[in-house]
Short mmCIF file of C-alpha atoms in Angstrom, two decimals:
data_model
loop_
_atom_site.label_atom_id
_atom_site.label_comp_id
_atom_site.label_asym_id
_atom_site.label_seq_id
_atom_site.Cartn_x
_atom_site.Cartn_y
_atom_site.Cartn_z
CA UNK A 1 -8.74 77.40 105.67
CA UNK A 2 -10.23 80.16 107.72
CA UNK A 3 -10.09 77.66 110.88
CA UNK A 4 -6.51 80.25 111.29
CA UNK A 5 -8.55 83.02 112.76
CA UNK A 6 -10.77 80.55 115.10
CA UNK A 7 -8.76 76.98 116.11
CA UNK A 8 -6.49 75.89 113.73
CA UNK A 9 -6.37 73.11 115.21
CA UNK A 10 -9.62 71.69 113.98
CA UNK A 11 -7.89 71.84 110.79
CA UNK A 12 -6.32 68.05 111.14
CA UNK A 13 -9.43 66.58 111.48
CA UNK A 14 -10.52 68.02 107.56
CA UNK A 15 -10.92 65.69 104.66
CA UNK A 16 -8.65 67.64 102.88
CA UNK A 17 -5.08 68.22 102.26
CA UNK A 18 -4.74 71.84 100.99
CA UNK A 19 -6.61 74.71 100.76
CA UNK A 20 -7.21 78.58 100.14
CA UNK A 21 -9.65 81.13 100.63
CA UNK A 22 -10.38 85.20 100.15
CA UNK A 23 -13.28 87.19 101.54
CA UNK A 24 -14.22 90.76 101.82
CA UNK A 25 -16.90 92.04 104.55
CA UNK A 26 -18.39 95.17 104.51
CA UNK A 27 -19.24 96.27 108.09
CA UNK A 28 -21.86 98.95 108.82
CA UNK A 29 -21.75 100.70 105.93
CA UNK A 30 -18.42 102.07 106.51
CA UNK A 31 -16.13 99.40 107.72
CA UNK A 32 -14.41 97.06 105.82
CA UNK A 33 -12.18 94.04 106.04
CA UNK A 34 -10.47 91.67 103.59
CA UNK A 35 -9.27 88.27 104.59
CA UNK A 36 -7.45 85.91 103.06
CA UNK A 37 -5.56 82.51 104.85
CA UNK A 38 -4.30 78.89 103.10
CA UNK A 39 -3.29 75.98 105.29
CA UNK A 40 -1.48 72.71 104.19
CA UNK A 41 -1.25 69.29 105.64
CA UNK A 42 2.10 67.79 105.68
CA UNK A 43 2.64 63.46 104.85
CA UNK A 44 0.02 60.83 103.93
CA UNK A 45 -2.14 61.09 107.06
CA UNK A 46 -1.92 64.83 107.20
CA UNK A 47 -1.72 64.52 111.04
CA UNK A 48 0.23 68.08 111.03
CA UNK A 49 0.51 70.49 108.91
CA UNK A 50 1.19 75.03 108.42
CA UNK A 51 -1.19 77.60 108.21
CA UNK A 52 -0.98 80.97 107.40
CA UNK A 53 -3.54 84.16 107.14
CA UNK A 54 -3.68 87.78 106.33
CA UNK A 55 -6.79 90.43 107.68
CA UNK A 56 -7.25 93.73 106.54
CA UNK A 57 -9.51 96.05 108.56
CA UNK A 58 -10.24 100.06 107.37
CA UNK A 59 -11.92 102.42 109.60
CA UNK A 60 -14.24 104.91 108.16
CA UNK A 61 -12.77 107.79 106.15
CA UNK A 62 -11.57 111.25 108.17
CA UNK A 63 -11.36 114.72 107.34
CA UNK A 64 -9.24 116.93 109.61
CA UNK A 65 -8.42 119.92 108.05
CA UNK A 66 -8.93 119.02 104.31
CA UNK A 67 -6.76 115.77 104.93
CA UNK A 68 -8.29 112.52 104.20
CA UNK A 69 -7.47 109.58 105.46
CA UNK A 70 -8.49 106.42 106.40
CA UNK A 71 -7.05 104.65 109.45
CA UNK A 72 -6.57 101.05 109.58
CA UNK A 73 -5.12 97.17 111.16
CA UNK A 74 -3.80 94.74 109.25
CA UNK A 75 -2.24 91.30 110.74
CA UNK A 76 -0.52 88.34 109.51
CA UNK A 77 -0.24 85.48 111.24
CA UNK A 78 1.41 81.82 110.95
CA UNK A 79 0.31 78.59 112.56
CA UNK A 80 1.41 75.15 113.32
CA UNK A 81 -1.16 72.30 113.83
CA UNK A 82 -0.57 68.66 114.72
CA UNK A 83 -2.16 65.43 115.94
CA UNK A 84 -0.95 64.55 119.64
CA UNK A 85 -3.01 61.67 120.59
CA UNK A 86 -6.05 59.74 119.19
CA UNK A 87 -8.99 62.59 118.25
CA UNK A 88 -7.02 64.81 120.00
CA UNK A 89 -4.84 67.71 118.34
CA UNK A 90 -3.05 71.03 119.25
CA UNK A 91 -2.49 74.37 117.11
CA UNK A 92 0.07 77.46 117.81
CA UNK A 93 -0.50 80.44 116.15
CA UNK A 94 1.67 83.92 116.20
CA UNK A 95 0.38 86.99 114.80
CA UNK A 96 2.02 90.44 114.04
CA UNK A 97 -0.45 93.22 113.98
CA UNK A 98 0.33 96.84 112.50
CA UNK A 99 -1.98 99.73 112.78
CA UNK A 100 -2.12 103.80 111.70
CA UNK A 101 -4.52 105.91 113.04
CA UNK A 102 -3.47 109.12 110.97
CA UNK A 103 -1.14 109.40 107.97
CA UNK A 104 1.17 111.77 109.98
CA UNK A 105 0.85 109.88 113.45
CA UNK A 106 3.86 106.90 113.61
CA UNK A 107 2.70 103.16 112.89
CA UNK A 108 2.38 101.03 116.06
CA UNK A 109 2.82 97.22 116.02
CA UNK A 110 2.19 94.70 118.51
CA UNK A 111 2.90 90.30 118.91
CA UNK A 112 0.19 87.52 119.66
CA UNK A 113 -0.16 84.38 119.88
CA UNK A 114 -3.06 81.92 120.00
CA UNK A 115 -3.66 78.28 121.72
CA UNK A 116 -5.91 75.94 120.39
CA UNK A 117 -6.86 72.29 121.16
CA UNK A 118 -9.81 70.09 119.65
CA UNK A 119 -11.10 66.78 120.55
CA UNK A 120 -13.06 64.89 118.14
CA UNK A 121 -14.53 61.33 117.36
CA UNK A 122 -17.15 60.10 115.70
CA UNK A 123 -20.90 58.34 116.95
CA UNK A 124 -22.65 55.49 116.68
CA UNK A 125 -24.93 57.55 114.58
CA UNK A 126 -25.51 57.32 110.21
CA UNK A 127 -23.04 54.07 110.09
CA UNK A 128 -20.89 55.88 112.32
CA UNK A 129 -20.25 58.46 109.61
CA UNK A 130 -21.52 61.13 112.09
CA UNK A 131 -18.59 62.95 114.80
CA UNK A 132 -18.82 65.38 117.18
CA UNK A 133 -15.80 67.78 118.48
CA UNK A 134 -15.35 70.17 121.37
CA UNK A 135 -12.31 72.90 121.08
CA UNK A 136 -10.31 74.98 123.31
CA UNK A 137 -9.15 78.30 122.34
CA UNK A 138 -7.04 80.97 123.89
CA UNK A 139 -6.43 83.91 121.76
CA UNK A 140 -4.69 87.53 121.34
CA UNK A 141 -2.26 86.80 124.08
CA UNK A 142 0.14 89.66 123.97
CA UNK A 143 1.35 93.08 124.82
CA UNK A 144 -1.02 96.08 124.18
CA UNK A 145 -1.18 97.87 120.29
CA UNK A 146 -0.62 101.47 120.20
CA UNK A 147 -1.56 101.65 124.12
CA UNK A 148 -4.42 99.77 123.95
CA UNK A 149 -5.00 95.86 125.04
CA UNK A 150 -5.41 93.37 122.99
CA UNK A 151 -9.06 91.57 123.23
CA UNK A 152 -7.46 88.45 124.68
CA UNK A 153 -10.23 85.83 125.13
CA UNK A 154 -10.95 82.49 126.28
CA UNK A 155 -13.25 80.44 124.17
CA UNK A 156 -14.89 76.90 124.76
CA UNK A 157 -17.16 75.57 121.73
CA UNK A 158 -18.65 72.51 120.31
CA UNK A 159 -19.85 70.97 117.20
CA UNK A 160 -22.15 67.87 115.75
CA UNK A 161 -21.65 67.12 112.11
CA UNK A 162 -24.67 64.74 110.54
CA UNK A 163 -24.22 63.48 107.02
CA UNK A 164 -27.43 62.14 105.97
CA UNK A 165 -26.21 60.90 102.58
CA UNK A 166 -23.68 62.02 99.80
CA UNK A 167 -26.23 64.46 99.46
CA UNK A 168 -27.94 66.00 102.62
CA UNK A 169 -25.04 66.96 105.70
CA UNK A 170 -26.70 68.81 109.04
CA UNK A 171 -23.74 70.77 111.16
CA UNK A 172 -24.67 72.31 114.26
CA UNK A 173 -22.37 74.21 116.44
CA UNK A 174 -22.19 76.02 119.75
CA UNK A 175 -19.62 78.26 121.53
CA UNK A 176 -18.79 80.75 124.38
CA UNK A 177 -16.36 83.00 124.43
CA UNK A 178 -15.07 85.20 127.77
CA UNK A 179 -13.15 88.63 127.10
CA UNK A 180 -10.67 89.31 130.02
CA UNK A 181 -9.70 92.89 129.43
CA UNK A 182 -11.06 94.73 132.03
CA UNK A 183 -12.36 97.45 130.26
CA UNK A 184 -14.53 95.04 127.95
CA UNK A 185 -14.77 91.77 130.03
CA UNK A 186 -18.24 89.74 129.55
CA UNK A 187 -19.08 86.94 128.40
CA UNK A 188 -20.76 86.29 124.60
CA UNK A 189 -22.00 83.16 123.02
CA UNK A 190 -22.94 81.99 119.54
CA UNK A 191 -24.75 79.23 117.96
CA UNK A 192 -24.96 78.28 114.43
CA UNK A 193 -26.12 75.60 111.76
CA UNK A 194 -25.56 74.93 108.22
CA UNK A 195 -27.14 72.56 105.59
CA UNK A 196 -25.35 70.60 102.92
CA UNK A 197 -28.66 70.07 100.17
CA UNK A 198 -28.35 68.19 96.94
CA UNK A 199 -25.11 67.68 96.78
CA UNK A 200 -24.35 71.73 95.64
CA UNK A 201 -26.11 73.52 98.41
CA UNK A 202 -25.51 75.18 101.10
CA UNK A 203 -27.72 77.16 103.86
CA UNK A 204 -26.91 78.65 106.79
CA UNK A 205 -28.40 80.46 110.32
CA UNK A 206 -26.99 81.79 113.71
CA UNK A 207 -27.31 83.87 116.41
CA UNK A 208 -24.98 85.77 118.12
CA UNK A 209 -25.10 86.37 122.02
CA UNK A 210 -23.43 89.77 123.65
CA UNK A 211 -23.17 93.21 125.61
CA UNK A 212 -24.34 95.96 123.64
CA UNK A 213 -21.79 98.36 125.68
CA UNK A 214 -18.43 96.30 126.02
CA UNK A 215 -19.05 94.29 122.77
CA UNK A 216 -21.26 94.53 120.03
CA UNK A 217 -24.47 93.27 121.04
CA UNK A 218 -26.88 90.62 120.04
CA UNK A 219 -27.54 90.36 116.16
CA UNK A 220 -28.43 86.82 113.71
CA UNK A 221 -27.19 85.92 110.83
CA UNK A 222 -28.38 84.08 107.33
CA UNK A 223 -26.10 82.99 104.60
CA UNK A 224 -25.80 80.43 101.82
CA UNK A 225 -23.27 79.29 99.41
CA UNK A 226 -22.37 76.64 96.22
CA UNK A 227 -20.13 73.94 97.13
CA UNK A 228 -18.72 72.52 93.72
CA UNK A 229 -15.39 70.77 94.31
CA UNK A 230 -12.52 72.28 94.68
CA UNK A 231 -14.34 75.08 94.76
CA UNK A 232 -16.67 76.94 97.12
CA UNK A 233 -18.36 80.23 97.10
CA UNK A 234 -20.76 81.73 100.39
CA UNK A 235 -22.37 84.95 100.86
CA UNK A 236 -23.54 85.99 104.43
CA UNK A 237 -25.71 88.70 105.90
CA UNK A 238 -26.06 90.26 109.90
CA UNK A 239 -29.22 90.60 111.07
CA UNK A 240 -28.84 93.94 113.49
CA UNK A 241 -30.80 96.45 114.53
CA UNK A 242 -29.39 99.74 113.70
CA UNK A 243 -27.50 100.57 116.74
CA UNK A 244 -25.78 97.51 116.84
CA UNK A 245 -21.90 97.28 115.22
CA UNK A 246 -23.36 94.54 112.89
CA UNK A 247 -26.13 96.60 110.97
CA UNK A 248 -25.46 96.67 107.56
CA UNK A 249 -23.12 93.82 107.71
CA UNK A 250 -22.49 91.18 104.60
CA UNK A 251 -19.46 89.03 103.87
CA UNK A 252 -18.78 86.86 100.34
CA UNK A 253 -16.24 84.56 100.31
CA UNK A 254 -14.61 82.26 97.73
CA UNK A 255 -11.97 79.07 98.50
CA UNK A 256 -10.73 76.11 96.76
CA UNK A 257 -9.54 72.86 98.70
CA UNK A 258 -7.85 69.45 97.52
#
């Protein structure tokens, strides 16, 4: 269900019909953010369906003048995903964001929305269980929050999903993403895979591509999880070198699906 904060429209192309998740990251040391989306697929082929998610991001705490307090984003956003042709399927996604950066200063708030398209099929590959997918994504496409621009972007990615056997499933994935505001335009990249093992399982690896000074650099990343339908639990951990964003970074998560 957190395909809401990526490409919700990769969503119509699950097994499943509904789903919900929560996780909580804490980000170098002193950051924090709590997420938490559901998404549900509308008639018997689910070939459309509403999404909806909620982030919570908290900046580190400040002291001016014996004052405390601790400035933070939150969004919510709502998306609609459907089927348009064979493998191919479409998402819109409009998000509210509200920020404070002092509890005296006023609260500024700001509209998005995101695109997303994904194309998907499957191979002559493991009795032709196995599929592959490419997706389009254009996101944060809006007017600037509290006099700052929003990190629209322009992403491109693709996937290979393998299932071995009931048992074993290989997923490997690749994507680029392009940041057009000015002040932080480049160009980062990720690639990722996870194992499905004995049924329960589940590892995880990546590596994430970027500029140190207009994003937050180049860092990996190592996770695993338990995958015991409906339920599903994964715990994930950056590999950064201390002055990148990332050090100190770990996120657990916990969903249920039907």
């Amino acid at each position: 269900s957190t395909a809401i904060f990526h490409n919700a429209s990769t969503i119509v192309f699950s097994q499943e019909v509904m789903g919900a998740s929560y996780s909580y990251a804490g980000i170098n040391k002193d950051f924090a953010m709590h997420s938490a989306s559901v998404f549900y697929k509308i008639g018997r082929e689910g070939n459309h369906g509403f999404t909806a998610g909620f982030r919570h991001f908290k900046d580190p705490e400040q002291n001016i003048g014996g004052d405390t307090f601790r400035p933070y984003i939150w969004d919510l956003e709502a998306g609609y995903f459907r089927n348009i042709a064979k493998n191919l399927s479409v998402s819109l996604t409009f998000r509210y964001l509200h920020t404070k950066a002092w509890q005296d200063a006023d609260s500024k708030n700001s509209l998005c929305l995101d695109f997303g398209a994904t194309y998907h099929r499957n191979m002559a590959l493991l009795d032709e269980m196995a599929s592959w997918s490419i997706g389009f994504q254009a996101a944060n496409l809006g007017k600037k929050l509290d006099g700052y621009k929003l990190p629209a972007t322009l992403g491109l990615g693709g996937a290979i999903d393998l299932p071995f056997s009931m048992e074993n499933r290989l997923q490997v994935a690749l994507d680029f993403n392009y940041l057009l505001p000015s002040e932080i335009r480049h160009l980062q990249a990720g690639i990722g895979a996870e194992y499905n093992f004995l049924k329960y399982g589940v590892a995880r690896a990546g590596y994430h591509f970027g500029d140190k000074d207009k994003g937050i650099g180049n860092y990996g990343t190592v996770g695993c999880g338990i995958n015991f339908w409906p339920i599903r639990a994964d715990f994930s951990y950056a590999l950064a070198g201390k002055e990148c964003f990332m050090h100190r970074t770990w996120q657990l998560g916990i969903g249920i699906v039907f």
